[in-house]
mmCIF file with all atom_site columns, C-alpha atoms in Angstrom:
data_model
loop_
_atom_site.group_PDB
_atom_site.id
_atom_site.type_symbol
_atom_site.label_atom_id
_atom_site.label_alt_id
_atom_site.label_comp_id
_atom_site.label_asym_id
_atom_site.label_entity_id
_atom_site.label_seq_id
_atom_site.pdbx_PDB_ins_code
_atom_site.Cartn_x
_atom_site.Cartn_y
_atom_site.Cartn_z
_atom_site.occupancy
_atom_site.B_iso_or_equiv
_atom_site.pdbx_formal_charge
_atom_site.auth_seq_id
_atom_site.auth_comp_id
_atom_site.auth_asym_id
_atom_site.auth_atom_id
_atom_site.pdbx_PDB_model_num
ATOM 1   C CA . UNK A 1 1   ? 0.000   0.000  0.000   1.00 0.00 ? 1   UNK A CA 1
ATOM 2   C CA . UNK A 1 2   ? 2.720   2.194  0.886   1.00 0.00 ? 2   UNK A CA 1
ATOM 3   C CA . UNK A 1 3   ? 4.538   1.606  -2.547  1.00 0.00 ? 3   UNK A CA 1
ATOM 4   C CA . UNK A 1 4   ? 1.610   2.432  -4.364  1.00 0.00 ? 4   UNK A CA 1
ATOM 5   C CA . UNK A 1 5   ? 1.097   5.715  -2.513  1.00 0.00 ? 5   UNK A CA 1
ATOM 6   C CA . UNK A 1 6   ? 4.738   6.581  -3.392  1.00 0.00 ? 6   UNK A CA 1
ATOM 7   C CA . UNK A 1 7   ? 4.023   5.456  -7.169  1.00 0.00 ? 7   UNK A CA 1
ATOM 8   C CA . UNK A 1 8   ? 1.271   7.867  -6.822  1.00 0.00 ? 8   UNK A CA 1
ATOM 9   C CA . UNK A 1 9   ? 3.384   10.333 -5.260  1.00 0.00 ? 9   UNK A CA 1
ATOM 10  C CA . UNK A 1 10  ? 6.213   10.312 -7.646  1.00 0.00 ? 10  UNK A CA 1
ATOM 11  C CA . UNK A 1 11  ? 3.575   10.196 -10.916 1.00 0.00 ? 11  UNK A CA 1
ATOM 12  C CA . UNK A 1 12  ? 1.958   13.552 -9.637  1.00 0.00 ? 12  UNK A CA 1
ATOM 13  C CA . UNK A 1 13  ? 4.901   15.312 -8.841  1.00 0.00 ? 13  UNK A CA 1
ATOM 14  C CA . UNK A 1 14  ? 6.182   14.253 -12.594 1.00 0.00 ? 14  UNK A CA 1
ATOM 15  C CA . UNK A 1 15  ? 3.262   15.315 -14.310 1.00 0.00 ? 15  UNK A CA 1
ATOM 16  C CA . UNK A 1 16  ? 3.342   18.831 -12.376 1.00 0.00 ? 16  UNK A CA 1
ATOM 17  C CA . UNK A 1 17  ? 7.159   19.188 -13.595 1.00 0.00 ? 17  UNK A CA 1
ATOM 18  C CA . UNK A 1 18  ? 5.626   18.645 -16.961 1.00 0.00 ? 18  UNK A CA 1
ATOM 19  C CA . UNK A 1 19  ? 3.020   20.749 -17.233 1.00 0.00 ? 19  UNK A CA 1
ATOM 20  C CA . UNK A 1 20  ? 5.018   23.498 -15.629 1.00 0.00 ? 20  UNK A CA 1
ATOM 21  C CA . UNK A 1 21  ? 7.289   23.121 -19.050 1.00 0.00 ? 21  UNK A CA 1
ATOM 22  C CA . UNK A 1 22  ? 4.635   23.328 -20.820 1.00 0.00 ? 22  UNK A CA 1
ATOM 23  C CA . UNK A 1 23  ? 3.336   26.469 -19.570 1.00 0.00 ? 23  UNK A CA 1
ATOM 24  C CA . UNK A 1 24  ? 6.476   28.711 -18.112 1.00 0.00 ? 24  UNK A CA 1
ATOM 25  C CA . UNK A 1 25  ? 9.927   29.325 -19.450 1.00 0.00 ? 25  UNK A CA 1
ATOM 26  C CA . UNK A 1 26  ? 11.497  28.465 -22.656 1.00 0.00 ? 26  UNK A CA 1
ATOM 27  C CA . UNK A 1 27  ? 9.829   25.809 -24.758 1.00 0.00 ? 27  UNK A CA 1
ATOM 28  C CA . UNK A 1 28  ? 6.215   27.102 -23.403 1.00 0.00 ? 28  UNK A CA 1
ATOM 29  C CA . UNK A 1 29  ? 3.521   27.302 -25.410 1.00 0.00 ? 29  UNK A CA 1
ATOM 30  C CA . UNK A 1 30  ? 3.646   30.965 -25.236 1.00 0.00 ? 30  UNK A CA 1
ATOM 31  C CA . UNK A 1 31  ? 7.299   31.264 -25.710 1.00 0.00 ? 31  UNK A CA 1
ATOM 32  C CA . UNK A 1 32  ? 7.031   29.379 -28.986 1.00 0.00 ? 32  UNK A CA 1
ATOM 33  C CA . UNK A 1 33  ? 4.401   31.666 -29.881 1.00 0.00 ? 33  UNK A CA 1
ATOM 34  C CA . UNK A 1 34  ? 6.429   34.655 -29.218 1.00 0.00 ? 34  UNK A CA 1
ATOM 35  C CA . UNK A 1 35  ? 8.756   33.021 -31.307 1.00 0.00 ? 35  UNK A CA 1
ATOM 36  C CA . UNK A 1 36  ? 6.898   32.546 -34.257 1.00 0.00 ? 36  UNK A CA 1
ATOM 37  C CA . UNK A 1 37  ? 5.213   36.242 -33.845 1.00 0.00 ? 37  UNK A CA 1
ATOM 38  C CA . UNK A 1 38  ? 9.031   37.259 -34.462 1.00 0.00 ? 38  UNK A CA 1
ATOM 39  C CA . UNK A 1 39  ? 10.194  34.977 -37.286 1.00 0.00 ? 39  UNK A CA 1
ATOM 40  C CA . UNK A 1 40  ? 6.892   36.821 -39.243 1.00 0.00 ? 40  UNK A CA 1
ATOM 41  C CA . UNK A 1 41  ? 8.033   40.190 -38.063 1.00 0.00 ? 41  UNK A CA 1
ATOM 42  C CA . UNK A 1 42  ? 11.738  39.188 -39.211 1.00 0.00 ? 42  UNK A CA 1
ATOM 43  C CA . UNK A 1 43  ? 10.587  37.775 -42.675 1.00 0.00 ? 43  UNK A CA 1
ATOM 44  C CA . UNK A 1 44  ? 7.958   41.156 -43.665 1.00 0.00 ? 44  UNK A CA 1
ATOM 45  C CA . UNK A 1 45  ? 10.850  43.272 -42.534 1.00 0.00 ? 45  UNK A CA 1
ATOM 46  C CA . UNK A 1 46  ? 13.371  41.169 -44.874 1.00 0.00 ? 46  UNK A CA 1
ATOM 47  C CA . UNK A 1 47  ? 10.761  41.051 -47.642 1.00 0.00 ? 47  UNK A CA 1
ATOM 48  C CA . UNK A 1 48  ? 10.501  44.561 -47.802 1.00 0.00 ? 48  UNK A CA 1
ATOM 49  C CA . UNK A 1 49  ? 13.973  45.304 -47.533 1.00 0.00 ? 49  UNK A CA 1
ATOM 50  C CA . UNK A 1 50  ? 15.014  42.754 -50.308 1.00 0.00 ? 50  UNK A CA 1
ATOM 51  C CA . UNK A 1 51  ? 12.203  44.559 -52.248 1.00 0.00 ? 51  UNK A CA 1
ATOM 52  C CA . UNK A 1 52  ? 14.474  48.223 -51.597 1.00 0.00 ? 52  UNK A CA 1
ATOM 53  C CA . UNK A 1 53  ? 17.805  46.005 -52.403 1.00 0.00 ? 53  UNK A CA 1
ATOM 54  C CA . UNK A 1 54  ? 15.826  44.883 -55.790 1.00 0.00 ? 54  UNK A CA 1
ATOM 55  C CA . UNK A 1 55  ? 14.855  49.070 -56.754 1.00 0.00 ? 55  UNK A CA 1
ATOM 56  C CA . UNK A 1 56  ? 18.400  50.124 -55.937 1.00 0.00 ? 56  UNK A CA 1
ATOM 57  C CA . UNK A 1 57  ? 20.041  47.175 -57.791 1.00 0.00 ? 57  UNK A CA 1
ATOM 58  C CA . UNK A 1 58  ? 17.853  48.921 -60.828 1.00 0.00 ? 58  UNK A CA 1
ATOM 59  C CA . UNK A 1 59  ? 18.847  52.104 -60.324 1.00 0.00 ? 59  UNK A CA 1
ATOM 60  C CA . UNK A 1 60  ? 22.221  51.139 -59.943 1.00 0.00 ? 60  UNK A CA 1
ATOM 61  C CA . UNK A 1 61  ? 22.225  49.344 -63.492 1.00 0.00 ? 61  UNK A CA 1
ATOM 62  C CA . UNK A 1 62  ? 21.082  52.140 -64.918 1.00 0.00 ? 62  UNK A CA 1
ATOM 63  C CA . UNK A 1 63  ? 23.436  54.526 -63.973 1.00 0.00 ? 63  UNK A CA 1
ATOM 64  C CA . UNK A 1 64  ? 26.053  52.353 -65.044 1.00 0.00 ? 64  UNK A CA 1
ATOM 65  C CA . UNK A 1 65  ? 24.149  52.191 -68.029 1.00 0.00 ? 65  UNK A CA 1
ATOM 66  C CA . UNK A 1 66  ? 24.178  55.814 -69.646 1.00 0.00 ? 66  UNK A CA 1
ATOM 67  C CA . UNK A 1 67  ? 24.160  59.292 -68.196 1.00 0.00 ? 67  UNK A CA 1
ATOM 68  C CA . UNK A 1 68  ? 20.728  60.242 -69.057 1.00 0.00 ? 68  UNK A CA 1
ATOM 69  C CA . UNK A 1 69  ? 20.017  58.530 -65.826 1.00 0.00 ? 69  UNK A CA 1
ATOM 70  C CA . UNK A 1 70  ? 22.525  60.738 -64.157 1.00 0.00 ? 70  UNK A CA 1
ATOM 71  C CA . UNK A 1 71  ? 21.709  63.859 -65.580 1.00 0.00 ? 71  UNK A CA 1
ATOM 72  C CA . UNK A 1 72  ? 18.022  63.566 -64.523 1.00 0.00 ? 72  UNK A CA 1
ATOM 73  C CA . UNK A 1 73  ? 19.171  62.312 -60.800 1.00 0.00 ? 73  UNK A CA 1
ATOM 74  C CA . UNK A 1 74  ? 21.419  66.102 -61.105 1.00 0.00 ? 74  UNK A CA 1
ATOM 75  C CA . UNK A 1 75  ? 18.252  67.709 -62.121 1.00 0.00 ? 75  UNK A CA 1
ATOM 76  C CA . UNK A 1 76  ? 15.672  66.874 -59.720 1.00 0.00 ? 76  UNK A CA 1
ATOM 77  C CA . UNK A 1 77  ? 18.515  66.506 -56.599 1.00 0.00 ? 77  UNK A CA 1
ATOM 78  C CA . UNK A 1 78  ? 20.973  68.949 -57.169 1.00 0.00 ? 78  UNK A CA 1
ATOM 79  C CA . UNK A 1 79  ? 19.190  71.934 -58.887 1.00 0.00 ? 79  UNK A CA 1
ATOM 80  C CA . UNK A 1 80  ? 21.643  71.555 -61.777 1.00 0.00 ? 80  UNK A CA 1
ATOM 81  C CA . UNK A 1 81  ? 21.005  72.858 -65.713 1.00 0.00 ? 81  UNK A CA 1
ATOM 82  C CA . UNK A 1 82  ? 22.650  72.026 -69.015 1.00 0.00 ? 82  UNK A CA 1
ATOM 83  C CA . UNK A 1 83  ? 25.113  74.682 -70.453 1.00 0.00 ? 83  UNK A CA 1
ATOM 84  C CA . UNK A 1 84  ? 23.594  77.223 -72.383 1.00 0.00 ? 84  UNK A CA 1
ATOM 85  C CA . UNK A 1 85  ? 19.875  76.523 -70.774 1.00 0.00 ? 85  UNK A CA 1
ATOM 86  C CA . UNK A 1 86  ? 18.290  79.521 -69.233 1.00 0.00 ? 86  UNK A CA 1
ATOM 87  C CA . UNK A 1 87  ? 16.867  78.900 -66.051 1.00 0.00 ? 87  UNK A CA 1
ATOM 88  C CA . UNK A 1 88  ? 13.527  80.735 -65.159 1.00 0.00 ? 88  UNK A CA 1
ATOM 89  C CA . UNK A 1 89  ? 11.905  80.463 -61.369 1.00 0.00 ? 89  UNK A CA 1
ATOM 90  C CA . UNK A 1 90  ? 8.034   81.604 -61.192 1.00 0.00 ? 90  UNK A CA 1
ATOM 91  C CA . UNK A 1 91  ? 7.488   83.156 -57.855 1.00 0.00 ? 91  UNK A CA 1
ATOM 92  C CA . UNK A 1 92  ? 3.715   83.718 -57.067 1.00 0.00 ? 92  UNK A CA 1
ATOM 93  C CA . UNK A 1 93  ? 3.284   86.518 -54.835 1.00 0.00 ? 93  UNK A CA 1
ATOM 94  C CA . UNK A 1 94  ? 2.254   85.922 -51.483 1.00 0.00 ? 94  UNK A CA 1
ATOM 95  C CA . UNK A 1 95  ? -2.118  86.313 -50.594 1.00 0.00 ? 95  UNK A CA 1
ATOM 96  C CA . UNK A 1 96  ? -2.448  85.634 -55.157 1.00 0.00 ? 96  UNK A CA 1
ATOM 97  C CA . UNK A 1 97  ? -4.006  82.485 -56.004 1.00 0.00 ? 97  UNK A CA 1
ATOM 98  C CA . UNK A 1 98  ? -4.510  80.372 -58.932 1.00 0.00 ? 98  UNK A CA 1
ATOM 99  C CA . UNK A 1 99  ? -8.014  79.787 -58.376 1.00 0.00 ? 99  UNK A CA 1
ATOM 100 C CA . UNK A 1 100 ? -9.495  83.188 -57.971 1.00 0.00 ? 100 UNK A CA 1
ATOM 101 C CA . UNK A 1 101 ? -13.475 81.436 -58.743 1.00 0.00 ? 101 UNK A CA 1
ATOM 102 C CA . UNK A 1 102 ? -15.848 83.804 -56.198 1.00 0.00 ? 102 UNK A CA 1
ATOM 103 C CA . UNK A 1 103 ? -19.259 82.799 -56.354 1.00 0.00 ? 103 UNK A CA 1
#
């Protein structure tokens, strides 16, 4: 009887150890799920990024490529004009609008 109490005893305390595992620390059910939550994060986040790699690997082609590419990048980034172009800047005065409609 004694032995069987101690069976008992030992059986209980074994299954408590395991569901404690199961529930708190790493290996958990939650801790796994934490786990997966951040693989997902960690694969959009490379995703996107290998999506920017993919544009600049473009843009990088095509400058290599010919310098019409860089001349418009020198346009639109640095302000710059062709020799013998005449640059003209239309400054609206301030209170003047386009759209002078009054109904």
């Amino acid at each position: 009887m004694k032995t069987r109490r101690v069976i008992i005893g030992v059986l209980v305390v074994i299954g408590i150890a395991l569901q404690a595992r199961l529930w708190v620390g790493d290996g958990s059910l939650a801790h796994v799920s934490a786990l997966r939550d951040e693989v997902e994060t960690k694969k959009s986040v490379n995703e996107s990024r290998g999506q920017r790699n993919e544009i600049l690997k473009a843009e990088i082609k095509n400058l290599k490529s010919g310098l019409e590419a860089i001349e418009e990048k020198a346009r639109s980034e640095l302000g710059m004009i062709k020799e013998g172009e005449t640059f003209f800047m239309i400054v609206e005065e301030e209170g003047s609008s386009r759209d002078t409609n009054s109904d």
